[in-house]
XYZ file of C-alpha atoms in Angstrom:
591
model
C 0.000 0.000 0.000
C 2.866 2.211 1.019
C 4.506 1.561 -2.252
C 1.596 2.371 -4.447
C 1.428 5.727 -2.389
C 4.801 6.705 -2.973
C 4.512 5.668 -6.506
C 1.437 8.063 -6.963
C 2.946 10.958 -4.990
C 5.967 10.742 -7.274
C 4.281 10.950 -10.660
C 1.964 13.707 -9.276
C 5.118 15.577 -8.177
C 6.796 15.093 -11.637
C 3.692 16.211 -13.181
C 3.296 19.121 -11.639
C 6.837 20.164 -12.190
C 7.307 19.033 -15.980
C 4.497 21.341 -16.610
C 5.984 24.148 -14.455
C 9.286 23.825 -16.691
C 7.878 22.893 -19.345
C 5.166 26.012 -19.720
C 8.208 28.319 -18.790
C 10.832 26.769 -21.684
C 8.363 27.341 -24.244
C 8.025 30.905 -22.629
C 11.508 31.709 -22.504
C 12.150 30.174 -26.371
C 9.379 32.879 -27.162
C 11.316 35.535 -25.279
C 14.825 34.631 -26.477
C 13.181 34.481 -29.916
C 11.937 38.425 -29.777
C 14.904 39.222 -27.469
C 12.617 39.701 -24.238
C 9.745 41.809 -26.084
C 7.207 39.511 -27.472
C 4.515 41.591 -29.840
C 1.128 41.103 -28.853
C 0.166 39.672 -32.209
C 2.001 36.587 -31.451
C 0.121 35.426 -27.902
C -2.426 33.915 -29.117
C -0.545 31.584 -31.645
C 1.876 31.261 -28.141
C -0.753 30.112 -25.577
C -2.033 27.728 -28.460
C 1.457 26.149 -29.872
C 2.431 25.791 -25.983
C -0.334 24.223 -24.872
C -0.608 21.444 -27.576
C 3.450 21.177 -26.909
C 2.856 20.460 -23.444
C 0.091 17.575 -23.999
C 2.421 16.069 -26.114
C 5.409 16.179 -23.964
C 3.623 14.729 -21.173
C 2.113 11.956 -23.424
C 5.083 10.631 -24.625
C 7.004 11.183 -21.910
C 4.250 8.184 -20.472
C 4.745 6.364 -23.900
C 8.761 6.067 -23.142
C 7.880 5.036 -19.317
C 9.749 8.117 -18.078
C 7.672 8.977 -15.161
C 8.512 5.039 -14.316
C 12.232 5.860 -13.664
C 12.809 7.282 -9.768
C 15.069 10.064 -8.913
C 17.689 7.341 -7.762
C 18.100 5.513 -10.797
C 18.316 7.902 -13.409
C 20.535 7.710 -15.890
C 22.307 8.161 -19.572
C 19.526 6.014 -20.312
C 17.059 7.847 -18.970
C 18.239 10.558 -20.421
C 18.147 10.003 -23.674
C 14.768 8.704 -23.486
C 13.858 12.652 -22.660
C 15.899 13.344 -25.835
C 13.874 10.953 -28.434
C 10.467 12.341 -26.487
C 11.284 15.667 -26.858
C 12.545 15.146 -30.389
C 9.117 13.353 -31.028
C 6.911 15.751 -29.308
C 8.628 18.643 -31.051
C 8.299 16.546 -34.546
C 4.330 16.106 -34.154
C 3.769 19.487 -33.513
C 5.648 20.292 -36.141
C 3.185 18.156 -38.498
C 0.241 19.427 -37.423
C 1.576 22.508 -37.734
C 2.473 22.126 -41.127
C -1.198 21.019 -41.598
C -2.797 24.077 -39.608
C -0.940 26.821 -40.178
C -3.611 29.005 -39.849
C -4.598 28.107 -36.708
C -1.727 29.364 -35.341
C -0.095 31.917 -37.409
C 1.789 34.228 -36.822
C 3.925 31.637 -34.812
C 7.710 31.491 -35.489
C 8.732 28.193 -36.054
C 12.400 28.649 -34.337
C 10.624 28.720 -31.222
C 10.517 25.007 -31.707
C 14.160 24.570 -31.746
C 14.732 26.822 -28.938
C 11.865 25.589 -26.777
C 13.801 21.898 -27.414
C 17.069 22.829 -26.199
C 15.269 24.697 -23.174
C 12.828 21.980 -22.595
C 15.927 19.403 -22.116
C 18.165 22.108 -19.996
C 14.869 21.888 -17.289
C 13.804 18.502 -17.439
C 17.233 17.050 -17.185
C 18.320 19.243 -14.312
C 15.346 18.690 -11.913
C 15.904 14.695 -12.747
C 19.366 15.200 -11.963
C 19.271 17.115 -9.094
C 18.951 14.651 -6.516
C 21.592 12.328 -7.962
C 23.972 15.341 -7.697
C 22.954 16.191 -4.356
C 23.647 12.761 -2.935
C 26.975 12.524 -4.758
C 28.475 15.537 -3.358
C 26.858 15.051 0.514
C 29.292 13.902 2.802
C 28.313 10.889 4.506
C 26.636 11.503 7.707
C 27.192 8.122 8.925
C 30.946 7.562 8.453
C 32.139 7.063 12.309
C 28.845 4.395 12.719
C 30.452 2.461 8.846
C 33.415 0.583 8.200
C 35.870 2.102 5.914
C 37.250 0.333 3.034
C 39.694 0.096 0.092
C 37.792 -0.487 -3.774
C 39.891 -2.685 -5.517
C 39.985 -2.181 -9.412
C 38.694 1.237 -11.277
C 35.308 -0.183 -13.263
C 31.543 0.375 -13.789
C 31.336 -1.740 -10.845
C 33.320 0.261 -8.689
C 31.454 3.529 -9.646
C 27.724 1.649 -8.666
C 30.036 0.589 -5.756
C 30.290 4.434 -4.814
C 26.712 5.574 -5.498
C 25.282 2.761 -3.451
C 28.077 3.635 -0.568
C 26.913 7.043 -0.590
C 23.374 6.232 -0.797
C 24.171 4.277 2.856
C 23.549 0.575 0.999
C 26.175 -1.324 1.486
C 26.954 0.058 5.330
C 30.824 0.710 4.289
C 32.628 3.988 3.214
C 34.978 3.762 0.584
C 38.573 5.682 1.888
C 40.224 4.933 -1.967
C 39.918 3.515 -5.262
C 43.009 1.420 -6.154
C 44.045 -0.189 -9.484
C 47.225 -2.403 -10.995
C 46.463 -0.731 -14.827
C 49.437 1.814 -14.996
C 47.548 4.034 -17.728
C 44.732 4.678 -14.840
C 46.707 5.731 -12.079
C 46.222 9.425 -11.135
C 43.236 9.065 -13.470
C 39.751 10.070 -10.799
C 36.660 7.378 -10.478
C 34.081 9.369 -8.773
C 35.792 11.984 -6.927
C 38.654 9.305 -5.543
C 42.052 9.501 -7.621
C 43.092 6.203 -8.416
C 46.494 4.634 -6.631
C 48.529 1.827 -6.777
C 47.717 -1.239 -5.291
C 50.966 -1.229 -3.081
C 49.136 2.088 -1.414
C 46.874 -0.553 0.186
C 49.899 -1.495 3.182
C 49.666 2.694 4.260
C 45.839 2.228 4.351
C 46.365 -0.495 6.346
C 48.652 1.437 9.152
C 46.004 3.598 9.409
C 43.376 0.936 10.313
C 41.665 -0.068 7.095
C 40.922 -3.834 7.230
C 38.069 -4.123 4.440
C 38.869 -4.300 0.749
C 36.051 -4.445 -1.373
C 36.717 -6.123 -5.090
C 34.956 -4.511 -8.305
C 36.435 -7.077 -10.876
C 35.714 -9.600 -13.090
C 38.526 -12.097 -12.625
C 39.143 -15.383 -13.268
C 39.712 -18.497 -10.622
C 43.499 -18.053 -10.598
C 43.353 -14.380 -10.877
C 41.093 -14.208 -7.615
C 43.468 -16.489 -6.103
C 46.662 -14.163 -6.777
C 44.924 -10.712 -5.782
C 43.187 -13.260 -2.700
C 47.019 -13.953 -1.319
C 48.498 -10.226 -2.261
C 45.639 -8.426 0.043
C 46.328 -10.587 2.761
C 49.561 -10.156 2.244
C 49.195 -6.465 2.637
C 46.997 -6.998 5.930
C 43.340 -7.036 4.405
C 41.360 -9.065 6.973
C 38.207 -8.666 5.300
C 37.668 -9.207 1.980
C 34.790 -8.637 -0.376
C 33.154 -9.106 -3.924
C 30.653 -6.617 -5.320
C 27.870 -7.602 -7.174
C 26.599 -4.984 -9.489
C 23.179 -7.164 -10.048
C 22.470 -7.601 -6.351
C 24.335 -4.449 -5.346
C 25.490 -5.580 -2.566
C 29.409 -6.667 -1.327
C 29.539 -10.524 -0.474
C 32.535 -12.054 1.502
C 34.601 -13.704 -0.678
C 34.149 -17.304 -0.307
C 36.204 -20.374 -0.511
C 33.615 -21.931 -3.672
C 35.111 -18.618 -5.489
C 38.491 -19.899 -4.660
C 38.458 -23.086 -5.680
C 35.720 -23.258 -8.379
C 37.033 -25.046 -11.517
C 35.003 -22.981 -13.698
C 34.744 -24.434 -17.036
C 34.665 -22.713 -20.193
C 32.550 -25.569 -22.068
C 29.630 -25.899 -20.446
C 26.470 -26.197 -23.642
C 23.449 -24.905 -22.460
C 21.749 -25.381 -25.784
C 23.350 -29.542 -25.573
C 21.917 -30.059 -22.283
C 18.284 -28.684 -23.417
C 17.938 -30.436 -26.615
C 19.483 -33.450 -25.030
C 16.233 -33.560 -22.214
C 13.625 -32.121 -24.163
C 10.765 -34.680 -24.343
C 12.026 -36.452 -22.119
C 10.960 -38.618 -18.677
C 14.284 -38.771 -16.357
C 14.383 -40.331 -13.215
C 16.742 -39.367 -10.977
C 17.876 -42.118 -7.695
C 19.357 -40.461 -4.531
C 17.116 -37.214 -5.674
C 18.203 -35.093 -2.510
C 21.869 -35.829 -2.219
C 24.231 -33.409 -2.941
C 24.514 -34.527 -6.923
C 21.334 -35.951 -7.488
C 19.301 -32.787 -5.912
C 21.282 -30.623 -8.305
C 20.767 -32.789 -11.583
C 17.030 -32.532 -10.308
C 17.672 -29.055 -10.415
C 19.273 -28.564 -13.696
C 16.708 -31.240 -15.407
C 13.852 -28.914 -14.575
C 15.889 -25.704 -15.366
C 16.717 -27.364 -19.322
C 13.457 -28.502 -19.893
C 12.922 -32.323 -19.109
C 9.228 -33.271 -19.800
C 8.947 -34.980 -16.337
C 10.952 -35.642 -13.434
C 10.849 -39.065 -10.681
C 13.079 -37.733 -7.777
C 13.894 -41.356 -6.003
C 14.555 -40.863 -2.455
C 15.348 -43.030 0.541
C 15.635 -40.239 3.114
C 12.306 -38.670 3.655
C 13.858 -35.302 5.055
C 15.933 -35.277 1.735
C 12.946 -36.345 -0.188
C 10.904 -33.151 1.333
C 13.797 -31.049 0.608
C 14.200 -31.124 -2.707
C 10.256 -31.444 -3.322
C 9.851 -27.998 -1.631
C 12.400 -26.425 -3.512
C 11.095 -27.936 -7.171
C 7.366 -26.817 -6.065
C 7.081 -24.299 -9.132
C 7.312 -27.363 -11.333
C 4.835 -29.319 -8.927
C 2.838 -30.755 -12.222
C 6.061 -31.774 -13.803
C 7.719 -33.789 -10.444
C 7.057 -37.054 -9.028
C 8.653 -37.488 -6.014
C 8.897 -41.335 -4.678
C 10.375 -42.035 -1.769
C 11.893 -45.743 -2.015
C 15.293 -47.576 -1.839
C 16.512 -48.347 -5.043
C 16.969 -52.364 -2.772
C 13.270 -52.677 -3.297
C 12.861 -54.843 -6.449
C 9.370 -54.947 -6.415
C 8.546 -51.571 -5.732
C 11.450 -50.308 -8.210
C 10.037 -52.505 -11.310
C 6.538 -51.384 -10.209
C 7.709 -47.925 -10.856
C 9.814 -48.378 -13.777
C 6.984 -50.409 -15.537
C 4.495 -48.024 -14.814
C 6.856 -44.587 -15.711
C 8.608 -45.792 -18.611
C 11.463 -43.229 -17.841
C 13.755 -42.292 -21.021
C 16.986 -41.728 -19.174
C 18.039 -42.788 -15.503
C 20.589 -40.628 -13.902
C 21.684 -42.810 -10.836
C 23.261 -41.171 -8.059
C 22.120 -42.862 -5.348
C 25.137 -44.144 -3.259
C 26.978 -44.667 0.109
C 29.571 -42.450 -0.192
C 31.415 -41.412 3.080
C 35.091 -43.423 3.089
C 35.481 -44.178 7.036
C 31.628 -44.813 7.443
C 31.696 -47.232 4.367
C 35.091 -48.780 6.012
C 33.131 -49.569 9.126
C 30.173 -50.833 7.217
C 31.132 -52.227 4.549
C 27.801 -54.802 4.298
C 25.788 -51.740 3.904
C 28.216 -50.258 1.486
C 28.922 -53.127 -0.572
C 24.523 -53.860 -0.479
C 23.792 -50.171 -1.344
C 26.387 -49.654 -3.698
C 26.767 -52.907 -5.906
C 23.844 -54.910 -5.269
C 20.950 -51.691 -5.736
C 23.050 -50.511 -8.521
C 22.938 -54.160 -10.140
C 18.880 -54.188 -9.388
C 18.359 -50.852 -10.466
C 20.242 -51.634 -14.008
C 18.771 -54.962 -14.028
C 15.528 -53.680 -13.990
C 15.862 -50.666 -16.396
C 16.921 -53.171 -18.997
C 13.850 -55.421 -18.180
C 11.747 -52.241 -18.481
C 12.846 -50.581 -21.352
C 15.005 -47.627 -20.714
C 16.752 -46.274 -23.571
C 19.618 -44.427 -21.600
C 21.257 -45.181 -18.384
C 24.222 -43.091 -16.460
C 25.761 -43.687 -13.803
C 27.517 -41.295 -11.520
C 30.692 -42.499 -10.379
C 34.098 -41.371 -8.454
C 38.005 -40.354 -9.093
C 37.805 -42.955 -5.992
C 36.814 -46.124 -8.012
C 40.712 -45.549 -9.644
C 42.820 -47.825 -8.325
C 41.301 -47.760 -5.397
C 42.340 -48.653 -1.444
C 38.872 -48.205 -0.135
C 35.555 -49.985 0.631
C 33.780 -47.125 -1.113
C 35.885 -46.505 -3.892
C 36.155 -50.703 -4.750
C 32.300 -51.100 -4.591
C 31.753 -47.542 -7.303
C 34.396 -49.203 -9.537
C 32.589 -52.848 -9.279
C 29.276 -50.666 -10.342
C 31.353 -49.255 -13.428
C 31.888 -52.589 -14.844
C 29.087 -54.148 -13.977
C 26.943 -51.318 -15.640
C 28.977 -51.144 -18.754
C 29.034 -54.355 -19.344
C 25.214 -54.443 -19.515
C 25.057 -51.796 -22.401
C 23.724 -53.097 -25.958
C 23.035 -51.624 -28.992
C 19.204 -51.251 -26.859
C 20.220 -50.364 -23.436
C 23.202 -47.221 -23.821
C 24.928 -47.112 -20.603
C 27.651 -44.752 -19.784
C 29.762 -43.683 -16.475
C 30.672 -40.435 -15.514
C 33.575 -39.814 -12.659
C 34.721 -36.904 -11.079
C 36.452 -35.721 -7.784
C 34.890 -33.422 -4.583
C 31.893 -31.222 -4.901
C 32.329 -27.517 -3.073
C 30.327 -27.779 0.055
C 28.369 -31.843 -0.602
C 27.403 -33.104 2.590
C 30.256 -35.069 4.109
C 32.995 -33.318 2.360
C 35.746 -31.257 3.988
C 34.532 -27.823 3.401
C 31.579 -27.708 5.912
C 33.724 -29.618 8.041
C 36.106 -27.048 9.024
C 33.185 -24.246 8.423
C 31.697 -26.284 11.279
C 34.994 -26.605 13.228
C 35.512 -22.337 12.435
C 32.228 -21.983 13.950
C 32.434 -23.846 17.046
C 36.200 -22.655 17.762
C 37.649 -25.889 17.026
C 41.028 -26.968 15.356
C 40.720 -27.802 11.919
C 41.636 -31.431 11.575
C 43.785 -32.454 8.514
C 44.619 -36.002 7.582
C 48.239 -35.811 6.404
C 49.864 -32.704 5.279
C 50.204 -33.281 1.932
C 46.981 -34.539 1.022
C 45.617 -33.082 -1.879
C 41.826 -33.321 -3.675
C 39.891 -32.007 -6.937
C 37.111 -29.967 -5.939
C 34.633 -28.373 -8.624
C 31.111 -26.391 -8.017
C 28.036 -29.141 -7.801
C 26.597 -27.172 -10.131
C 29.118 -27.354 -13.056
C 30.004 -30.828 -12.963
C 26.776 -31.760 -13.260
C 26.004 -29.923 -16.410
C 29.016 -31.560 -17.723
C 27.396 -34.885 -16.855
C 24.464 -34.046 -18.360
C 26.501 -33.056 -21.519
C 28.834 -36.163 -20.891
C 25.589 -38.004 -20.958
C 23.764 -36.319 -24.011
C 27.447 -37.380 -26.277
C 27.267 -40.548 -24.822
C 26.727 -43.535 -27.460
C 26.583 -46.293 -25.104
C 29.584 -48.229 -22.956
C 31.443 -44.758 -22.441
C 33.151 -43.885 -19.357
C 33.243 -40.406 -19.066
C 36.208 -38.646 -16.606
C 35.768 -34.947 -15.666
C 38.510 -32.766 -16.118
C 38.623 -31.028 -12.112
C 41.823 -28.914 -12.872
C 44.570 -28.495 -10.768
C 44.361 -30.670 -7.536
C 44.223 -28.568 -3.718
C 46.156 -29.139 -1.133
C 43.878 -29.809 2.042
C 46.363 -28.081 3.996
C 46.134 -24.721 2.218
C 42.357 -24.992 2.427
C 42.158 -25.410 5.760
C 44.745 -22.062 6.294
C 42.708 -19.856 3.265
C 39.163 -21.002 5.149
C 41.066 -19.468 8.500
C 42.092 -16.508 6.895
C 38.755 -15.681 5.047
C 36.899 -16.589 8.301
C 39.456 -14.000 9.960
C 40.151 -16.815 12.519
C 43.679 -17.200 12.134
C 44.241 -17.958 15.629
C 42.480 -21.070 15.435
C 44.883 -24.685 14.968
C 45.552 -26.776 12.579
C 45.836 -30.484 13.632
C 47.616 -33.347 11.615
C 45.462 -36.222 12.776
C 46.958 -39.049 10.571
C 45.174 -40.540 6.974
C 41.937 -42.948 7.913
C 41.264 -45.886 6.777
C 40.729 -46.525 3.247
C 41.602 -42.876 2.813
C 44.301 -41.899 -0.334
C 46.686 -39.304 -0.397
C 46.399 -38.113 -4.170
C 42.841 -38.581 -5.758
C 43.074 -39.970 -9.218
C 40.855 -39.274 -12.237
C 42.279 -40.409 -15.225
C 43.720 -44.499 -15.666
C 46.191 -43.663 -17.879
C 47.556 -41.027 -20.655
C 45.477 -42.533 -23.509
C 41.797 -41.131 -22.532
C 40.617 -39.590 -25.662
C 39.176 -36.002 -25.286
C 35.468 -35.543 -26.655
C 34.464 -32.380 -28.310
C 34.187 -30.702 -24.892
C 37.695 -29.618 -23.382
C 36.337 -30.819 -19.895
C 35.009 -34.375 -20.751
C 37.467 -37.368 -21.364
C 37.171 -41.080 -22.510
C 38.227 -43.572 -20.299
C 39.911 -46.898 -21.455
C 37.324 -49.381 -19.909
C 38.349 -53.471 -19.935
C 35.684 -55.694 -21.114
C 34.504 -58.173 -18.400
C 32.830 -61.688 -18.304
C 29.168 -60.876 -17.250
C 28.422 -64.233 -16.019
C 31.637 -64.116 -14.104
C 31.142 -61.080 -12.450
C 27.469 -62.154 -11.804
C 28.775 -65.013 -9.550
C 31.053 -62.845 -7.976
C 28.862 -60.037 -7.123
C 26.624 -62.823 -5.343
C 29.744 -64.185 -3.526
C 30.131 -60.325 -1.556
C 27.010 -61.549 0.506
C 29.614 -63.474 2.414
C 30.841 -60.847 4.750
C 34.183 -62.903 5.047
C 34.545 -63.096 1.874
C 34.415 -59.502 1.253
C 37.840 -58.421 0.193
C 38.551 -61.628 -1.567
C 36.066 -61.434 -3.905
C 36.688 -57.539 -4.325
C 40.224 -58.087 -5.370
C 38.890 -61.077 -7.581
C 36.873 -58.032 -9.535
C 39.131 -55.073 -8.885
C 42.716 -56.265 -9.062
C 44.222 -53.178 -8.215
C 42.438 -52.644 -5.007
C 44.943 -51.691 -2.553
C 42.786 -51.728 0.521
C 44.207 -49.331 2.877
C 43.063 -50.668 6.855
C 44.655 -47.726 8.288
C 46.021 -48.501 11.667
């Protein structure tokens, strides 16, 4: 209600005034025109030229949404919209003019052009006038704000200013500072722009805050990351010009692998049409390739879902597409329930994520790993065949190389089991890639949660290193992995350069300005590797995206591997009949 108020109040305002101004341009053209002494004669033709002018100012002023804009938020844009409805107004009148002549003669028709130039002088100013009254009013609020250092000399940084004058972003900018040599001693806003080394004096004087207004990439974030902390920055930002607002920098912009190949247009024609159904629907990767199947268009969506909390989630957050989702909440153990399902559905694709993942908990439990893993895997491909699915992918790990774990054995048993049911009917294809920023389980809310409860951050070993990428991204490339995929591929991610946990744990300190926090070296855990490995060997073949490789994949005896998969229901038997499968599993017991 409020809003609509202000909203009217403000158009009757700038109605009132554009006719104030307006009236007196046209006016002042006529006095300009006759040098201050307008003859009688021509009043009449005035009071009837300016009053048509001013209906048609005001009308298309409306047409171009002018009286739309607030004072806040005007702009070149805005002004130039003035320009074209002045320029229009001015051209109408002209026509009618030029059909009515008599009506108004005598009427000097270089009134026009002055009453233009006029008309733009007023308009602009009073739309101005506020803008340039905030700009040049000192903040009032400067001892109650943090001050702060903008880092980079952009059209960011300048909506950076306005909204820091404008009291948004509760921070007042103390200098603008910039690497580019040919803008030093150059002015953004009123600040003159410095060299970054200017930042350390800034910093003797108590500045902590530095506030970045660039668009850089992962590794160039990294460097300028590193070089404000080395300068004593203890607080540093990103600005968003579309949310106007500064963010902390975070450790997903740190880390994020940030590929240049991801195919929106692949990914939608890939789904279009199609029924997907999606197992372990509210886990870290299966709630996001929910996520992205609804996004690119898929015609209907099963979410699969043991965990009714997870289950709810991911239903609540997909509820615009309510008509388009099924959620079923089942374990993909349940034969009967699962072929009731897939008979009924007839899903196109299958993207199965479902899957004990957590290393020590799978080492402890390795029944329930090996059941959930190899045995719901076998019944859910088993099944899809019976029923008729066209495409089946399976998400898999850089664990299942070589592997010295429970978990990783049992994902790589799934790869060949899975690829060795694909036929020229049934495509199948694997996709593997390392860490996701931030999945549940994984490192990164680990130590948040250690930060936040003043904890030491435990580390493994001190030079264990992992791939991480943004949930998001790899599973687009999954989704394109799975849209080239021809049947029997397996498809490794490319995660870029691999991170030293040890480094992560000090960068999460220093971004969570808790350096005085510890870092404890608690020793690897079972089953646990010390370098991640993605690709077998040097002879994966690249597909036509940069990111996605081909794996060399052995071909396998089905019925063989049948009997052996059966033989893992003999607990003792366990890692036996795992190294039967996988012979370079290098179990790893730990201590």
């Amino acid at each position: 209600m409020n809003f609509h108020f202000y909203k009217s109040r403000r158009l009757i305002f700038f109605l009132i005034c554009d006719t104030v101004f307006l009236s007196l341009s046209f006016f002042l053209a006529f006095s300009l025109r006759f040098s201050g002494d307008i003859p009688d004669i021509f009043y009449q033709g005035m009071l009837k030229a300016g009053f048509i002018l001013l209906v048609l100012k005001i009308i298309f002023f409306f047409v171009l949404k002018i009286y739309k804009v607030a004072w806040r938020f005007f702009s070149l844009s805005e002004a130039r919209k003035i320009f074209f409805a002045l320029v229009l107004a001015e051209s109408c009148f002209l026509i009618i003019f030029s059909f009515y002549a008599d009506f108004f003669n005598p009427f000097p028709r270089s009134v026009v052009g002055i009453d233009f130039v006029l008309s733009y002088m007023f308009i602009g100013a009073l739309r101005i006038s506020k803008r340039m009254l905030v700009d040049f009013r000192p903040s009032l609020t400067k001892e109650s704000q943090n001050p702060c250092i903008v880092v980079g000399a952009t059209s960011k940084a300048l909506h950076l200013l306005k909204g820091a004058k404008e009291g948004s972003l509760h921070l007042f900018p103390v200098a603008v500072v910039d690497a580019r040599n040919e803008l030093l001693g150059t002015y953004c806003d009123k600040f003159k722009i410095e060299n970054k080394t200017k930042i350390k004096e800034y910093v003797k004087d108590g500045v902590k805050t530095a506030i970045i207004a660039l668009e850089l990439g992962q590794e160039e974030l990294k460097s300028l990351f590193e070089e404000l902390v080395s300068y004593g920055i203890a607080d540093i930002k990103i600005f968003s010009f579309t949310r106007n607002k500064a963010r902390n920098i975070t450790i997903e912009d740190l880390l994020a692998r940030k590929p240049k190949d991801l195919d929106d247009s692949a990914v939608a024609e890939f789904l279009k049409n199609k029924i997907v159904l999606v197992t372990g629907a509210g886990g870290s990767i299966g709630s996001e390739l929910c996520k992205q199947c609804m996004k690119f268009g898929a015609q209907h969506l099963i979410m699969v879902e043991h965990s009714e909390f997870n289950l709810y989630k991911i239903n609540e957050q997909l509820s615009a597409f309510s008509k388009k989702i099924t959620p079923i909440m089942l374990s993909i153990l349940d034969e009967k329930a699962l072929d009731e399902l897939l008979r009924r559905t007839k899903p196109d694709l299958i993207l199965h994520a479902a899957a004990y993942k957590h290393v020590p908990l799978c080492e402890k439990n390795p029944h329930s790993a090996l059941l959930n893993n190899i045995f719901g895997t076998k019944i859910l491909t088993d099944l899809a065949k019976k029923n008729g699915v066209k495409k089946f992918v399976m998400i898999s790990t850089d664990k299942a190389v070589r592997p010295t774990s429970i978990m990783g054995c049992s994902k790589r048993v799934c790869e060949l089991y899975t690829l060795g049911c694909n036929d020229t009917n049934f495509e199948v294809a694997c996709v593997r890639f390392g860490n996701v920023l931030g999945s549940s389980g994984s490192v990164i809310p680990k130590f948040q949660e250690q930060i936040a409860t003043n904890k030491a951050l435990t580390v493994t070993h001190p030079d264990i290193v992992r791939y991480f990428m943004l949930v998001s991204e790899a599973v687009q490339l999954v989704l394109q992995a799975s849209a080239i995929a021809k049947g029997g591929e397996l498809f490794v991610l490319d995660m870029g350069e691999p991170v030293k946990i040890l480094d992560l744990a000090k960068k999460m300190l220093v971004l969570s300005n808790r350096q005085d926090l510890p870092i404890k070296i608690t020793g690897l855990r079972p089953g646990e590797k010390l370098f991640e490995e993605l690709l077998i060997d040097k002879n994966d073949v690249q597909t036509k995206y940069e990111s996605i490789f081909v794996a060399k994949n052995e071909t396998i005896d089905m019925q063989i591997l049948n009997a052996q998969i059966q033989q893992l229901k003999n607990e003792k038997e366990i890692e036996t009949v795992l190294k039967e499968i996988v012979p370079e599993f290098q179990h790893n017991k730990g201590k």
